Amino acid sequence: MSVSGSPVKWLRGRFASKDTEPTALRTDREVQAAYDLYGGELFGFAFKALDDRQLAEDVVQETFVRAWKSPRGYDPSQGSMRTWLFAIARNAVVDAIRRRKVREGTGFSSWDAVSESSSAFDPVDQLLERIQLGEALERLSPQHREAVVEVYFGGRTCAELGEELGVPASTMRSRLYYGVRSLRLILEENGWLAP
């Protein structure tokens, strides 16, 4: 997955099909199913952040080990397994960057590595924001989601979209208003926006 790709294309693709994901990571079969679904994406995410193939593979492995050993485990009411795994992977990437800085012995302390790592995560943070936004958009009704994606992310007007769908522009504005309002509440509820 590319962070630099079109947000509209990515958001439209997120809702085109739904993969069946495991509901937990307690058995070998569930871990394998999750790896089959998300392993490649997680590898791309880690590789983009680290620019080191072996380290990225280690991060993916560490992500699934941490997920499997997690005492709280995955909670479907908090979001998708994909989002949960990406959050774990982000932490594993940060840890890998810290270890690499210390191991290289470039005169940095582990605190320097932490402060520098935040600037290295702009593309990573953008990807996480897209994932979080996708998760929130999934919870909207199809009409509200379409209005938000097409108008806010696609740059279309309510009149254009309404004409295409055979709906009055005022109805599209209403769908957009309530869609954005619901989206904001979902993002606040999940801690992705400050209340």
mmCIF file of C-alpha atoms in Angstrom:
data_model
loop_
_atom_site.group_PDB
_atom_site.id
_atom_site.type_symbol
_atom_site.label_atom_id
_atom_site.label_comp_id
_atom_site.label_asym_id
_atom_site.label_seq_id
_atom_site.Cartn_x
_atom_site.Cartn_y
_atom_site.Cartn_z
ATOM 1 C CA MET A 1 0.000 0.000 0.000
ATOM 2 C CA SER A 2 1.294 3.419 -0.855
ATOM 3 C CA VAL A 3 0.862 6.343 1.479
ATOM 4 C CA SER A 4 1.216 8.723 -1.450
ATOM 5 C CA GLY A 5 -1.700 7.173 -3.394
ATOM 6 C CA SER A 6 -4.975 8.933 -3.953
ATOM 7 C CA PRO A 7 -6.999 9.103 -0.713
ATOM 8 C CA VAL A 8 -10.250 8.914 -2.678
ATOM 9 C CA LYS A 9 -9.148 5.777 -4.541
ATOM 10 C CA TRP A 10 -7.950 4.227 -1.290
ATOM 11 C CA LEU A 11 -11.172 5.062 0.576
ATOM 12 C CA ARG A 12 -13.348 3.788 -2.268
ATOM 13 C CA GLY A 13 -11.319 0.570 -2.342
ATOM 14 C CA ARG A 14 -11.736 0.079 1.407
ATOM 15 C CA PHE A 15 -15.479 -0.302 0.981
ATOM 16 C CA ALA A 16 -15.532 -2.240 -2.283
ATOM 17 C CA SER A 17 -15.010 -5.618 -0.585
ATOM 18 C CA LYS A 18 -14.815 -6.953 2.935
ATOM 19 C CA ASP A 19 -12.353 -9.673 3.859
ATOM 20 C CA THR A 20 -13.376 -11.957 6.656
ATOM 21 C CA GLU A 21 -10.923 -11.459 9.449
ATOM 22 C CA PRO A 22 -10.400 -13.620 12.507
ATOM 23 C CA THR A 23 -12.121 -12.463 15.670
ATOM 24 C CA ALA A 24 -9.173 -13.320 17.931
ATOM 25 C CA LEU A 25 -5.569 -14.495 17.857
ATOM 26 C CA ARG A 26 -5.752 -17.424 20.260
ATOM 27 C CA THR A 27 -5.039 -20.328 17.919
ATOM 28 C CA ASP A 28 -2.445 -21.039 15.258
ATOM 29 C CA ARG A 29 -5.189 -20.962 12.635
ATOM 30 C CA GLU A 30 -6.371 -17.491 13.713
ATOM 31 C CA VAL A 31 -2.813 -16.132 13.727
ATOM 32 C CA GLN A 32 -2.198 -17.614 10.266
ATOM 33 C CA ALA A 33 -5.442 -16.130 8.939
ATOM 34 C CA ALA A 34 -4.510 -12.691 10.305
ATOM 35 C CA TYR A 35 -1.011 -13.016 8.860
ATOM 36 C CA ASP A 36 -2.415 -13.997 5.464
ATOM 37 C CA LEU A 37 -4.707 -10.954 5.502
ATOM 38 C CA TYR A 38 -2.330 -8.330 6.888
ATOM 39 C CA GLY A 39 1.243 -9.637 6.799
ATOM 40 C CA GLY A 40 2.070 -8.102 3.432
ATOM 41 C CA GLU A 41 0.584 -4.738 4.322
ATOM 42 C CA LEU A 42 2.387 -4.704 7.662
ATOM 43 C CA PHE A 43 5.655 -5.569 5.928
ATOM 44 C CA GLY A 44 5.219 -2.679 3.482
ATOM 45 C CA PHE A 45 4.413 -0.357 6.355
ATOM 46 C CA ALA A 46 7.526 -1.413 8.309
ATOM 47 C CA PHE A 47 9.792 -1.409 5.256
ATOM 48 C CA LYS A 48 8.734 2.121 4.296
ATOM 49 C CA ALA A 49 9.509 3.351 7.815
ATOM 50 C CA LEU A 50 12.775 1.445 8.279
ATOM 51 C CA ASP A 51 14.189 1.020 4.750
ATOM 52 C CA ASP A 52 15.634 -2.328 5.850
ATOM 53 C CA ARG A 53 14.084 -5.565 4.581
ATOM 54 C CA GLN A 54 15.338 -7.808 7.400
ATOM 55 C CA LEU A 55 14.337 -5.341 10.095
ATOM 56 C CA ALA A 56 10.900 -4.956 8.502
ATOM 57 C CA GLU A 57 10.433 -8.742 8.517
ATOM 58 C CA ASP A 58 11.451 -8.789 12.187
ATOM 59 C CA VAL A 59 8.915 -6.053 12.950
ATOM 60 C CA VAL A 60 6.109 -8.042 11.295
ATOM 61 C CA GLN A 61 7.060 -11.126 13.289
ATOM 62 C CA GLU A 62 7.271 -9.068 16.484
ATOM 63 C CA THR A 63 3.848 -7.556 15.728
ATOM 64 C CA PHE A 64 2.173 -10.956 15.582
ATOM 65 C CA VAL A 65 4.035 -12.219 18.662
ATOM 66 C CA ARG A 66 2.959 -9.139 20.645
ATOM 67 C CA ALA A 67 -0.614 -9.473 19.382
ATOM 68 C CA TRP A 68 -0.729 -13.153 20.301
ATOM 69 C CA LYS A 69 0.726 -12.518 23.776
ATOM 70 C CA SER A 70 -1.379 -9.410 24.442
ATOM 71 C CA PRO A 71 -3.092 -9.798 27.815
ATOM 72 C CA ARG A 72 -6.051 -7.655 26.783
ATOM 73 C CA GLY A 73 -6.222 -9.091 23.310
ATOM 74 C CA TYR A 74 -8.156 -7.781 20.383
ATOM 75 C CA ASP A 75 -11.472 -6.066 21.124
ATOM 76 C CA PRO A 76 -13.716 -5.849 18.024
ATOM 77 C CA SER A 77 -15.787 -3.073 19.613
ATOM 78 C CA GLN A 78 -12.734 -0.781 19.489
ATOM 79 C CA GLY A 79 -12.064 -1.202 15.751
ATOM 80 C CA SER A 80 -10.850 -3.759 13.264
ATOM 81 C CA MET A 81 -8.072 -6.245 13.831
ATOM 82 C CA ARG A 82 -6.215 -4.480 11.024
ATOM 83 C CA THR A 83 -6.144 -1.198 12.949
ATOM 84 C CA TRP A 84 -5.077 -2.991 16.127
ATOM 85 C CA LEU A 85 -2.226 -4.775 14.327
ATOM 86 C CA PHE A 86 -1.038 -1.559 12.695
ATOM 87 C CA ALA A 87 -0.924 0.159 16.092
ATOM 88 C CA ILE A 88 1.194 -2.700 17.433
ATOM 89 C CA ALA A 89 3.403 -2.544 14.327
ATOM 90 C CA ARG A 90 3.926 1.197 14.753
ATOM 91 C CA ASN A 91 5.165 0.610 18.301
ATOM 92 C CA ALA A 92 7.443 -2.179 17.066
ATOM 93 C CA VAL A 93 8.855 0.138 14.382
ATOM 94 C CA VAL A 94 9.568 2.843 16.974
ATOM 95 C CA ASP A 95 11.325 0.246 19.136
ATOM 96 C CA ALA A 96 13.363 -0.953 16.130
ATOM 97 C CA ILE A 97 14.455 2.611 15.326
ATOM 98 C CA ARG A 98 15.509 3.153 18.942
ATOM 99 C CA ARG A 99 17.500 -0.082 19.002
ATOM 100 C CA ARG A 100 19.144 0.712 15.669
ATOM 101 C CA LYS A 101 20.211 4.207 16.843
ATOM 102 C CA VAL A 102 21.677 2.833 20.060
ATOM 103 C CA ARG A 103 23.348 -0.116 18.285
ATOM 104 C CA GLU A 104 24.944 2.157 15.692
ATOM 105 C CA GLY A 105 26.506 4.108 18.555
ATOM 106 C CA THR A 106 26.331 7.409 16.747
ATOM 107 C CA GLY A 107 26.536 9.337 19.994
ATOM 108 C CA PHE A 108 22.784 9.379 20.456
ATOM 109 C CA SER A 109 21.090 8.365 23.637
ATOM 110 C CA SER A 110 17.864 6.415 23.481
ATOM 111 C CA TRP A 111 16.016 9.690 24.225
ATOM 112 C CA ASP A 112 17.529 11.267 21.098
ATOM 113 C CA ALA A 113 16.287 8.334 19.064
ATOM 114 C CA VAL A 114 12.785 8.840 20.429
ATOM 115 C CA SER A 115 12.698 12.539 19.582
ATOM 116 C CA GLU A 116 14.140 11.977 16.101
ATOM 117 C CA SER A 117 11.811 9.088 15.352
ATOM 118 C CA SER A 118 8.770 11.356 15.353
ATOM 119 C CA SER A 119 10.042 13.205 12.268
ATOM 120 C CA ALA A 120 10.651 9.893 10.508
ATOM 121 C CA PHE A 121 7.009 8.911 10.939
ATOM 122 C CA ASP A 122 5.220 11.462 8.810
ATOM 123 C CA PRO A 123 4.358 8.875 6.101
ATOM 124 C CA VAL A 124 3.678 6.252 8.767
ATOM 125 C CA ASP A 125 1.392 8.594 10.665
ATOM 126 C CA GLN A 126 -0.391 9.439 7.427
ATOM 127 C CA LEU A 127 -0.998 5.743 6.813
ATOM 128 C CA LEU A 128 -2.311 5.238 10.356
ATOM 129 C CA GLU A 129 -4.599 8.232 9.956
ATOM 130 C CA ARG A 130 -5.967 6.730 6.741
ATOM 131 C CA ILE A 131 -6.590 3.422 8.469
ATOM 132 C CA GLN A 132 -8.325 5.136 11.386
ATOM 133 C CA LEU A 133 -10.406 7.255 9.038
ATOM 134 C CA GLY A 134 -11.348 4.160 7.033
ATOM 135 C CA GLU A 135 -12.450 2.406 10.208
ATOM 136 C CA ALA A 136 -14.584 5.396 11.195
ATOM 137 C CA LEU A 137 -16.101 5.709 7.726
ATOM 138 C CA GLU A 138 -17.130 2.047 7.834
ATOM 139 C CA ARG A 139 -19.435 2.882 10.722
ATOM 140 C CA LEU A 140 -21.369 5.507 8.712
ATOM 141 C CA SER A 141 -24.428 4.655 6.653
ATOM 142 C CA PRO A 142 -23.629 4.098 2.956
ATOM 143 C CA GLN A 143 -25.343 7.379 1.966
ATOM 144 C CA HIS A 144 -23.465 9.445 4.547
ATOM 145 C CA ARG A 145 -20.161 7.716 3.747
ATOM 146 C CA GLU A 146 -20.597 8.356 0.018
ATOM 147 C CA ALA A 147 -21.333 12.044 0.604
ATOM 148 C CA VAL A 148 -18.304 12.507 2.888
ATOM 149 C CA VAL A 149 -15.881 10.601 0.646
ATOM 150 C CA GLU A 150 -17.011 12.165 -2.624
ATOM 151 C CA VAL A 151 -17.347 15.764 -1.405
ATOM 152 C CA TYR A 152 -14.541 16.078 1.168
ATOM 153 C CA PHE A 153 -12.009 13.724 -0.336
ATOM 154 C CA GLY A 154 -13.108 13.703 -3.974
ATOM 155 C CA GLY A 155 -13.496 17.469 -4.297
ATOM 156 C CA ARG A 156 -16.973 17.247 -5.774
ATOM 157 C CA THR A 157 -19.847 19.561 -4.953
ATOM 158 C CA CYS A 158 -23.112 18.420 -3.419
ATOM 159 C CA ALA A 159 -24.888 19.590 -6.575
ATOM 160 C CA GLU A 160 -22.646 17.454 -8.828
ATOM 161 C CA LEU A 161 -23.006 14.384 -6.663
ATOM 162 C CA GLY A 162 -26.746 14.891 -6.264
ATOM 163 C CA GLU A 163 -27.208 15.229 -10.021
ATOM 164 C CA GLU A 164 -25.230 12.042 -10.643
ATOM 165 C CA LEU A 165 -27.271 10.107 -8.072
ATOM 166 C CA GLY A 166 -30.600 11.695 -8.980
ATOM 167 C CA VAL A 167 -30.946 13.301 -5.558
ATOM 168 C CA PRO A 168 -31.613 17.010 -4.842
ATOM 169 C CA ALA A 169 -28.524 19.033 -3.866
ATOM 170 C CA SER A 170 -30.218 19.964 -0.576
ATOM 171 C CA THR A 171 -30.517 16.272 0.289
ATOM 172 C CA MET A 172 -26.811 15.784 -0.480
ATOM 173 C CA ARG A 173 -25.912 18.751 1.743
ATOM 174 C CA SER A 174 -27.977 17.215 4.519
ATOM 175 C CA ARG A 175 -26.276 13.828 4.079
ATOM 176 C CA LEU A 176 -22.898 15.539 4.112
ATOM 177 C CA TYR A 177 -23.711 17.523 7.258
ATOM 178 C CA TYR A 178 -24.933 14.507 9.206
ATOM 179 C CA GLY A 179 -22.171 12.299 7.830
ATOM 180 C CA VAL A 180 -19.444 14.701 8.973
ATOM 181 C CA ARG A 181 -21.150 15.147 12.316
ATOM 182 C CA SER A 182 -21.335 11.382 12.863
ATOM 183 C CA LEU A 183 -17.763 10.918 11.672
ATOM 184 C CA ARG A 184 -16.504 13.492 14.171
ATOM 185 C CA LEU A 185 -18.378 11.739 17.006
ATOM 186 C CA ILE A 186 -16.930 8.355 16.008
ATOM 187 C CA LEU A 187 -13.394 9.747 15.837
ATOM 188 C CA GLU A 188 -13.777 11.451 19.224
ATOM 189 C CA GLU A 189 -15.238 8.289 20.742
ATOM 190 C CA ASN A 190 -12.226 6.293 19.556
ATOM 191 C CA GLY A 191 -9.782 8.898 20.852
ATOM 192 C CA TRP A 192 -8.642 9.952 17.388
ATOM 193 C CA LEU A 193 -9.734 13.570 17.863
ATOM 194 C CA ALA A 194 -9.558 15.722 20.931
ATOM 195 C CA PRO A 195 -13.110 16.251 22.226
#
